[in-house]
mmCIF file of C-alpha atoms and ligand atoms in Angstrom:
data_model
loop_
_atom_site.group_PDB
_atom_site.id
_atom_site.type_symbol
_atom_site.label_atom_id
_atom_site.label_comp_id
_atom_site.label_asym_id
_atom_site.label_seq_id
_atom_site.Cartn_x
_atom_site.Cartn_y
_atom_site.Cartn_z
ATOM 1 C CA MET A 2 136.991 116.023 113.179
ATOM 2 C CA PRO A 3 135.658 114.511 116.392
ATOM 3 C CA GLU A 4 138.276 112.485 118.238
ATOM 4 C CA LEU A 5 137.936 109.886 120.961
ATOM 5 C CA PRO A 6 136.899 112.243 123.803
ATOM 6 C CA GLU A 7 134.199 113.918 121.714
ATOM 7 C CA VAL A 8 132.850 110.585 120.520
ATOM 8 C CA GLU A 9 132.878 109.259 124.078
ATOM 9 C CA THR A 10 131.011 112.396 125.197
ATOM 10 C CA VAL A 11 128.441 111.834 122.471
ATOM 11 C CA ARG A 12 128.123 108.211 123.588
ATOM 12 C CA ARG A 13 127.492 109.245 127.174
ATOM 13 C CA GLY A 14 124.929 111.798 126.014
ATOM 14 C CA LEU A 15 123.076 109.266 123.869
ATOM 15 C CA GLU A 16 123.274 106.348 126.273
ATOM 16 C CA PRO A 17 120.377 107.427 128.525
ATOM 17 C CA VAL A 18 118.006 107.930 125.584
ATOM 18 C CA MET A 19 119.155 104.928 123.561
ATOM 19 C CA GLU A 20 119.923 102.056 125.921
ATOM 20 C CA GLY A 21 116.857 100.003 126.660
ATOM 21 C CA ALA A 22 114.743 101.977 124.175
ATOM 22 C CA CYS A 23 113.433 100.828 120.799
ATOM 23 C CA PHE A 24 113.553 102.600 117.472
ATOM 24 C CA ALA A 25 109.847 103.335 117.053
ATOM 25 C CA ARG A 26 110.224 105.016 113.675
ATOM 26 C CA VAL A 27 113.242 105.984 111.610
ATOM 27 C CA GLU A 28 113.259 108.791 109.065
ATOM 28 C CA VAL A 29 115.922 108.530 106.417
ATOM 29 C CA ARG A 30 115.925 111.793 104.532
ATOM 30 C CA ARG A 31 118.516 110.924 101.918
ATOM 31 C CA PRO A 32 119.888 107.661 100.542
ATOM 32 C CA ASP A 33 123.512 108.313 101.431
ATOM 33 C CA LEU A 34 125.940 109.963 103.809
ATOM 34 C CA ARG A 35 129.607 109.278 103.034
ATOM 35 C CA TRP A 36 128.390 105.938 101.699
ATOM 36 C CA PRO A 37 124.888 104.776 100.831
ATOM 37 C CA LEU A 38 122.888 103.904 103.939
ATOM 38 C CA PRO A 39 122.259 100.156 104.276
ATOM 39 C CA LYS A 40 119.515 98.721 102.103
ATOM 40 C CA ASP A 41 116.226 98.707 104.047
ATOM 41 C CA PHE A 42 117.985 100.610 106.825
ATOM 42 C CA ALA A 43 114.797 101.796 108.543
ATOM 43 C CA VAL A 44 113.080 98.415 108.202
ATOM 44 C CA ARG A 45 116.056 96.609 109.700
ATOM 45 C CA ILE A 46 116.163 98.742 112.826
ATOM 46 C CA GLU A 47 112.553 99.783 113.446
ATOM 47 C CA GLY A 48 111.059 97.939 116.400
ATOM 48 C CA ARG A 49 114.489 96.834 117.586
ATOM 49 C CA GLU A 50 115.760 97.526 121.055
ATOM 50 C CA ILE A 51 119.189 99.019 121.692
ATOM 51 C CA THR A 52 120.690 96.693 124.258
ATOM 52 C CA GLY A 53 123.956 98.586 124.640
ATOM 53 C CA LEU A 54 125.787 101.604 123.267
ATOM 54 C CA GLY A 55 129.548 101.204 123.069
ATOM 55 C CA ARG A 56 132.489 102.851 121.360
ATOM 56 C CA ARG A 57 135.592 101.647 119.558
ATOM 57 C CA GLY A 58 138.041 104.358 118.491
ATOM 58 C CA LYS A 59 135.888 107.028 116.877
ATOM 59 C CA TYR A 60 132.996 104.639 116.129
ATOM 60 C CA LEU A 61 129.774 104.414 118.096
ATOM 61 C CA LEU A 62 128.465 100.847 118.248
ATOM 62 C CA ALA A 63 124.815 100.270 119.137
ATOM 63 C CA ASP A 64 123.942 96.640 119.830
ATOM 64 C CA LEU A 65 120.452 95.849 118.591
ATOM 65 C CA SER A 66 118.083 93.102 119.694
ATOM 66 C CA SER A 67 118.135 91.836 116.091
ATOM 67 C CA GLY A 68 121.763 90.767 116.504
ATOM 68 C CA ASP A 69 123.013 93.600 114.306
ATOM 69 C CA VAL A 70 125.347 96.338 115.443
ATOM 70 C CA LEU A 71 124.544 99.844 114.233
ATOM 71 C CA MET A 72 127.933 101.426 113.577
ATOM 72 C CA MET A 73 127.929 105.224 113.478
ATOM 73 C CA HIS A 74 130.762 107.586 112.618
ATOM 74 C CA LEU A 75 130.535 111.377 112.826
ATOM 75 C CA GLY A 76 132.936 112.048 109.966
ATOM 76 C CA MET A 77 134.058 115.672 109.849
ATOM 77 C CA SER A 78 130.928 117.541 110.812
ATOM 78 C CA GLY A 79 128.372 115.066 112.120
ATOM 79 C CA SER A 80 126.435 115.677 115.330
ATOM 80 C CA PHE A 81 123.494 114.259 117.220
ATOM 81 C CA ARG A 82 120.765 116.363 118.732
ATOM 82 C CA VAL A 83 118.471 114.946 121.347
ATOM 83 C CA ALA A 84 114.987 116.308 121.958
ATOM 84 C CA LYS A 85 112.755 114.973 124.687
ATOM 85 C CA ASN A 86 109.460 116.297 125.992
ATOM 86 C CA GLY A 87 109.697 119.216 123.597
ATOM 87 C CA GLU A 88 113.005 120.405 124.982
ATOM 88 C CA ASP A 89 116.386 120.117 123.335
ATOM 89 C CA LYS A 90 118.939 118.457 125.538
ATOM 90 C CA THR A 91 122.524 119.005 125.107
ATOM 91 C CA SER A 92 126.055 118.447 125.788
ATOM 92 C CA GLY A 93 127.918 121.576 126.277
ATOM 93 C CA GLU A 94 129.973 124.028 124.382
ATOM 94 C CA PHE A 95 131.618 123.002 121.194
ATOM 95 C CA HIS A 96 135.035 123.568 119.845
ATOM 96 C CA HIS A 97 133.640 123.955 116.345
ATOM 97 C CA ALA A 98 130.305 125.546 115.594
ATOM 98 C CA ARG A 99 127.737 122.825 114.941
ATOM 99 C CA SER A 100 125.231 123.153 112.164
ATOM 100 C CA THR A 101 121.720 124.040 113.203
ATOM 101 C CA ASN A 102 120.466 124.037 109.629
ATOM 102 C CA SER A 103 117.697 121.455 109.575
ATOM 103 C CA GLY A 104 118.408 120.947 105.875
ATOM 104 C CA HIS A 105 121.352 118.868 107.080
ATOM 105 C CA ASP A 106 119.229 116.684 109.379
ATOM 106 C CA HIS A 107 119.679 113.455 107.465
ATOM 107 C CA VAL A 108 118.505 110.718 109.823
ATOM 108 C CA VAL A 109 115.944 111.028 112.615
ATOM 109 C CA PHE A 110 115.405 108.300 115.191
ATOM 110 C CA HIS A 111 112.027 108.472 116.938
ATOM 111 C CA MET A 112 112.522 106.428 120.085
ATOM 112 C CA SER A 113 109.939 104.418 121.989
ATOM 113 C CA SER A 114 110.624 106.651 124.997
ATOM 114 C CA GLY A 115 109.361 109.696 123.121
ATOM 115 C CA ALA A 116 112.855 111.094 122.575
ATOM 116 C CA THR A 117 113.956 112.166 119.123
ATOM 117 C CA ILE A 118 117.584 111.777 118.083
ATOM 118 C CA THR A 119 118.557 113.722 114.988
ATOM 119 C CA TYR A 120 121.746 113.180 113.028
ATOM 120 C CA ASN A 121 122.925 116.368 111.309
ATOM 121 C CA ASP A 122 125.944 116.394 108.994
ATOM 122 C CA PRO A 123 126.543 119.271 106.550
ATOM 123 C CA ARG A 124 129.609 117.743 104.916
ATOM 124 C CA ARG A 125 128.335 114.169 104.971
ATOM 125 C CA PHE A 126 131.609 112.455 105.780
ATOM 126 C CA GLY A 127 129.869 110.533 108.539
ATOM 127 C CA PHE A 128 128.137 107.211 107.998
ATOM 128 C CA MET A 129 125.888 104.552 109.477
ATOM 129 C CA LYS A 130 126.315 100.887 108.803
ATOM 130 C CA LEU A 131 124.717 97.652 110.023
ATOM 131 C CA VAL A 132 126.969 94.707 110.773
ATOM 132 C CA PRO A 133 125.957 91.401 112.378
ATOM 133 C CA ARG A 134 127.518 91.273 115.860
ATOM 134 C CA SER A 135 129.129 87.935 114.989
ATOM 135 C CA GLU A 136 130.997 89.553 112.067
ATOM 136 C CA LEU A 137 132.039 92.759 113.780
ATOM 137 C CA GLU A 138 135.590 91.652 114.517
ATOM 138 C CA ARG A 139 136.113 90.810 110.882
ATOM 139 C CA ASP A 140 134.739 94.132 109.648
ATOM 140 C CA PRO A 141 137.476 95.971 107.711
ATOM 141 C CA LEU A 142 136.873 99.206 109.633
ATOM 142 C CA MET A 143 137.281 97.459 112.978
ATOM 143 C CA ARG A 144 140.283 95.462 111.810
ATOM 144 C CA ALA A 145 142.019 98.696 110.832
ATOM 145 C CA LEU A 146 142.015 99.845 114.452
ATOM 146 C CA GLY A 147 144.927 99.541 116.830
ATOM 147 C CA PRO A 148 144.567 99.305 120.611
ATOM 148 C CA GLU A 149 142.061 101.384 122.541
ATOM 149 C CA PRO A 150 144.231 103.940 124.389
ATOM 150 C CA LEU A 151 142.167 103.781 127.587
ATOM 151 C CA GLY A 152 141.941 100.005 127.499
ATOM 152 C CA ASN A 153 143.973 97.658 129.670
ATOM 153 C CA ALA A 154 145.957 96.249 126.776
ATOM 154 C CA PHE A 155 147.471 99.590 125.798
ATOM 155 C CA ASP A 156 150.871 100.110 127.379
ATOM 156 C CA ALA A 157 154.396 101.288 126.589
ATOM 157 C CA ALA A 158 155.420 97.898 125.221
ATOM 158 C CA LEU A 159 152.543 97.840 122.745
ATOM 159 C CA LEU A 160 153.106 101.435 121.653
ATOM 160 C CA ALA A 161 156.853 100.929 121.264
ATOM 161 C CA LYS A 162 156.286 97.809 119.213
ATOM 162 C CA ALA A 163 153.919 99.698 116.894
ATOM 163 C CA CYS A 164 156.406 102.562 116.477
ATOM 164 C CA ALA A 165 159.603 100.548 116.219
ATOM 165 C CA GLY A 166 161.158 100.663 112.778
ATOM 166 C CA ARG A 167 158.887 103.506 111.643
ATOM 167 C CA LYS A 168 160.634 106.261 109.782
ATOM 168 C CA THR A 169 157.689 108.660 110.119
ATOM 169 C CA SER A 170 157.443 111.371 112.742
ATOM 170 C CA LEU A 171 155.953 110.603 116.130
ATOM 171 C CA LYS A 172 153.078 112.948 115.214
ATOM 172 C CA ALA A 173 152.270 110.937 112.087
ATOM 173 C CA ALA A 174 152.588 107.606 113.896
ATOM 174 C CA LEU A 175 150.209 108.590 116.696
ATOM 175 C CA SER A 176 147.677 109.885 114.172
ATOM 176 C CA ASP A 177 147.651 106.452 112.518
ATOM 177 C CA GLN A 178 144.569 104.559 113.787
ATOM 178 C CA LYS A 179 146.484 101.279 113.519
ATOM 179 C CA VAL A 180 149.072 102.452 116.050
ATOM 180 C CA VAL A 181 146.476 103.660 118.533
ATOM 181 C CA ALA A 182 142.737 104.111 117.937
ATOM 182 C CA GLY A 183 140.841 107.348 118.378
ATOM 183 C CA LEU A 184 143.526 110.021 118.403
ATOM 184 C CA GLY A 185 143.506 112.819 115.840
ATOM 185 C CA ASN A 186 145.300 116.068 115.266
ATOM 186 C CA ILE A 187 144.183 117.778 118.460
ATOM 187 C CA TYR A 188 144.891 115.100 121.039
ATOM 188 C CA VAL A 189 148.132 113.974 119.409
ATOM 189 C CA CYS A 190 149.430 117.555 119.793
ATOM 190 C CA GLU A 191 148.185 117.711 123.370
ATOM 191 C CA ALA A 192 149.638 114.321 124.343
ATOM 192 C CA LEU A 193 153.047 115.092 122.859
ATOM 193 C CA HIS A 194 153.153 118.368 124.750
ATOM 194 C CA ARG A 195 152.179 116.713 127.998
ATOM 195 C CA GLY A 196 154.794 114.011 127.405
ATOM 196 C CA HIS A 197 157.451 116.655 126.563
ATOM 197 C CA LEU A 198 158.205 114.949 123.255
ATOM 198 C CA SER A 199 158.753 116.742 119.968
ATOM 199 C CA PRO A 200 156.217 115.947 117.242
ATOM 200 C CA LYS A 201 159.144 115.912 114.789
ATOM 201 C CA ARG A 202 160.975 113.152 116.612
ATOM 202 C CA ARG A 203 161.161 109.863 114.755
ATOM 203 C CA ALA A 204 158.467 107.429 115.856
ATOM 204 C CA SER A 205 161.057 104.692 116.272
ATOM 205 C CA SER A 206 162.870 106.729 118.931
ATOM 206 C CA ILE A 207 160.434 105.588 121.625
ATOM 207 C CA ALA A 208 161.664 102.026 121.175
ATOM 208 C CA THR A 209 165.021 100.335 121.556
ATOM 209 C CA LYS A 210 166.595 98.616 118.562
ATOM 210 C CA SER A 211 164.920 95.391 119.570
ATOM 211 C CA GLY A 212 161.515 97.124 119.743
ATOM 212 C CA MET A 213 161.319 97.329 123.521
ATOM 213 C CA PRO A 214 159.862 100.490 125.112
ATOM 214 C CA ASN A 215 162.218 103.130 126.457
ATOM 215 C CA GLU A 216 161.438 105.824 129.013
ATOM 216 C CA ARG A 217 159.886 108.038 126.342
ATOM 217 C CA ALA A 218 157.302 105.381 125.513
ATOM 218 C CA GLU A 219 156.368 105.221 129.188
ATOM 219 C CA TYR A 220 155.916 109.017 129.402
ATOM 220 C CA LEU A 221 153.940 109.062 126.200
ATOM 221 C CA VAL A 222 151.452 106.381 127.237
ATOM 222 C CA GLU A 223 150.838 108.213 130.498
ATOM 223 C CA ALA A 224 150.415 111.499 128.639
ATOM 224 C CA ILE A 225 147.946 110.016 126.132
ATOM 225 C CA ARG A 226 145.812 108.534 128.884
ATOM 226 C CA ALA A 227 145.897 111.727 130.949
ATOM 227 C CA VAL A 228 144.964 113.988 128.046
ATOM 228 C CA LEU A 229 142.058 111.757 127.020
ATOM 229 C CA ASN A 230 140.785 111.263 130.554
ATOM 230 C CA ASP A 231 140.884 114.997 131.224
ATOM 231 C CA ALA A 232 139.021 115.755 128.018
ATOM 232 C CA ILE A 233 136.376 113.116 128.704
ATOM 233 C CA LYS A 234 135.957 114.457 132.215
ATOM 234 C CA GLN A 235 135.470 117.920 130.811
ATOM 235 C CA GLY A 236 133.018 116.590 128.230
ATOM 236 C CA GLY A 237 131.127 114.862 131.001
ATOM 237 C CA SER A 238 130.881 118.015 133.041
ATOM 238 C CA SER A 239 129.717 119.916 129.975
ATOM 239 C CA LEU A 240 126.957 117.315 129.617
ATOM 240 C CA ARG A 241 125.816 117.946 133.160
ATOM 241 C CA ASP A 242 126.225 121.698 133.216
ATOM 242 C CA HIS A 243 124.376 122.350 130.001
ATOM 243 C CA ARG A 244 121.622 119.820 130.270
ATOM 244 C CA GLN A 245 118.926 122.483 130.079
ATOM 245 C CA THR A 246 120.270 124.589 127.258
ATOM 246 C CA SER A 247 120.007 123.976 123.573
ATOM 247 C CA GLY A 248 122.743 122.446 121.510
ATOM 248 C CA GLU A 249 124.106 119.257 120.138
ATOM 249 C CA LEU A 250 126.032 116.346 121.487
ATOM 250 C CA GLY A 251 129.592 116.393 120.434
ATOM 251 C CA TYR A 252 132.293 118.936 120.525
ATOM 252 C CA PHE A 253 132.872 120.760 123.721
ATOM 253 C CA GLN A 254 135.172 123.646 124.372
ATOM 254 C CA HIS A 255 138.305 122.118 125.720
ATOM 255 C CA HIS A 256 141.049 124.191 127.200
ATOM 256 C CA PHE A 257 143.861 123.043 125.007
ATOM 257 C CA ARG A 258 147.425 123.578 126.121
ATOM 258 C CA VAL A 259 148.933 123.869 122.651
ATOM 259 C CA TYR A 260 146.312 123.125 120.012
ATOM 260 C CA ASP A 261 145.329 126.299 118.112
ATOM 261 C CA ARG A 262 147.486 128.384 120.470
ATOM 262 C CA GLU A 263 150.266 129.550 118.167
ATOM 263 C CA GLY A 264 152.164 132.465 119.712
ATOM 264 C CA SER A 265 150.877 131.817 123.250
ATOM 265 C CA PRO A 266 153.252 131.241 126.147
ATOM 266 C CA CYS A 267 153.915 127.572 126.835
ATOM 267 C CA PRO A 268 151.820 126.397 129.818
ATOM 268 C CA THR A 269 154.514 124.006 131.087
ATOM 269 C CA ARG A 270 155.635 125.176 134.517
ATOM 270 C CA GLY A 271 159.049 126.832 134.342
ATOM 271 C CA CYS A 272 159.145 126.868 130.539
ATOM 272 C CA ASN A 273 159.521 130.215 128.791
ATOM 273 C CA GLY A 274 158.814 128.849 125.310
ATOM 274 C CA THR A 275 156.189 130.070 122.852
ATOM 275 C CA ILE A 276 153.798 127.716 121.075
ATOM 276 C CA LYS A 277 154.740 127.259 117.457
ATOM 277 C CA ARG A 278 152.744 125.965 114.501
ATOM 278 C CA ILE A 279 154.281 123.789 111.798
ATOM 279 C CA VAL A 280 152.692 121.656 109.068
ATOM 280 C CA GLN A 281 153.250 117.898 109.107
ATOM 281 C CA THR A 282 151.652 115.543 106.571
ATOM 282 C CA GLY A 283 149.328 118.350 105.558
ATOM 283 C CA ARG A 284 148.044 119.073 109.063
ATOM 284 C CA SER A 285 148.896 121.796 111.551
ATOM 285 C CA THR A 286 151.000 120.738 114.488
ATOM 286 C CA PHE A 287 151.208 122.930 117.588
ATOM 287 C CA TYR A 288 154.066 122.409 119.993
ATOM 288 C CA CYS A 289 156.644 124.084 122.232
ATOM 289 C CA PRO A 290 160.156 123.908 120.754
ATOM 290 C CA VAL A 291 161.666 124.555 124.203
ATOM 291 C CA CYS A 292 160.213 121.816 126.413
ATOM 292 C CA GLN A 293 159.316 119.232 123.790
ATOM 293 C CA LYS A 294 162.445 117.381 122.799
HETATM 294 ZN ZN1 ZN R 20 157.379 124.638 126.747
#
């Protein structure tokens, strides 16, 4: 599932072809993705200009000149492909193979600039939704989101407060979008490794009894920001490096330190541990039992 860095990479890849352009024609090839597409979807967006393309957690938010926001989520397997002047533009190498089966091209945006943006999603867990900008804050999906981890408001105090009193593991807490928005299995594992904290540790152990942050909360916030910034940087360079080759916007090959590296030596300097895989709340967790305490 795409996490914050992948979605941000997609946003940066789409921004140049979307911002300032109009939807000239919209092809909707099926009535539903995860949920039914909005009624009169094409009619409501055709002829409208995209005045800005933002992101909140794992959601892409396109502001339209109509006053609506087009909310897009990639689900499990969604991707965007951009074609301009007969050439497919891209965004790098992907951690998971993306579908190239055009049978899964569900929505096609023909832009006023001549670019074509195709949404492909074999499993159809993604969705598109139109919400008036004035109601966005009240939208249940937006209200379910905690702080943006790269935003100014996110700090150790906020994270400790969200984790205080929680009996779940730190892994489970960080995967909860209400605690912090945009993290998933991969970047939670990576952040915990970078912060030298065990995924099995109780979430509440990063806070004092009164809910104040301790040193661990400070390390963890720094680790989360560093992991995400590194991944976005790598996604950005994959956008530049692979501009001329064919592919889709989305997943890029990230050099993970622990994720999917069971049995590999721990990359922490001076640590002689081996990366281990365990299952927590039904998902694989990768970590080093030696340097993550
Ligand atoms: Zn280690």
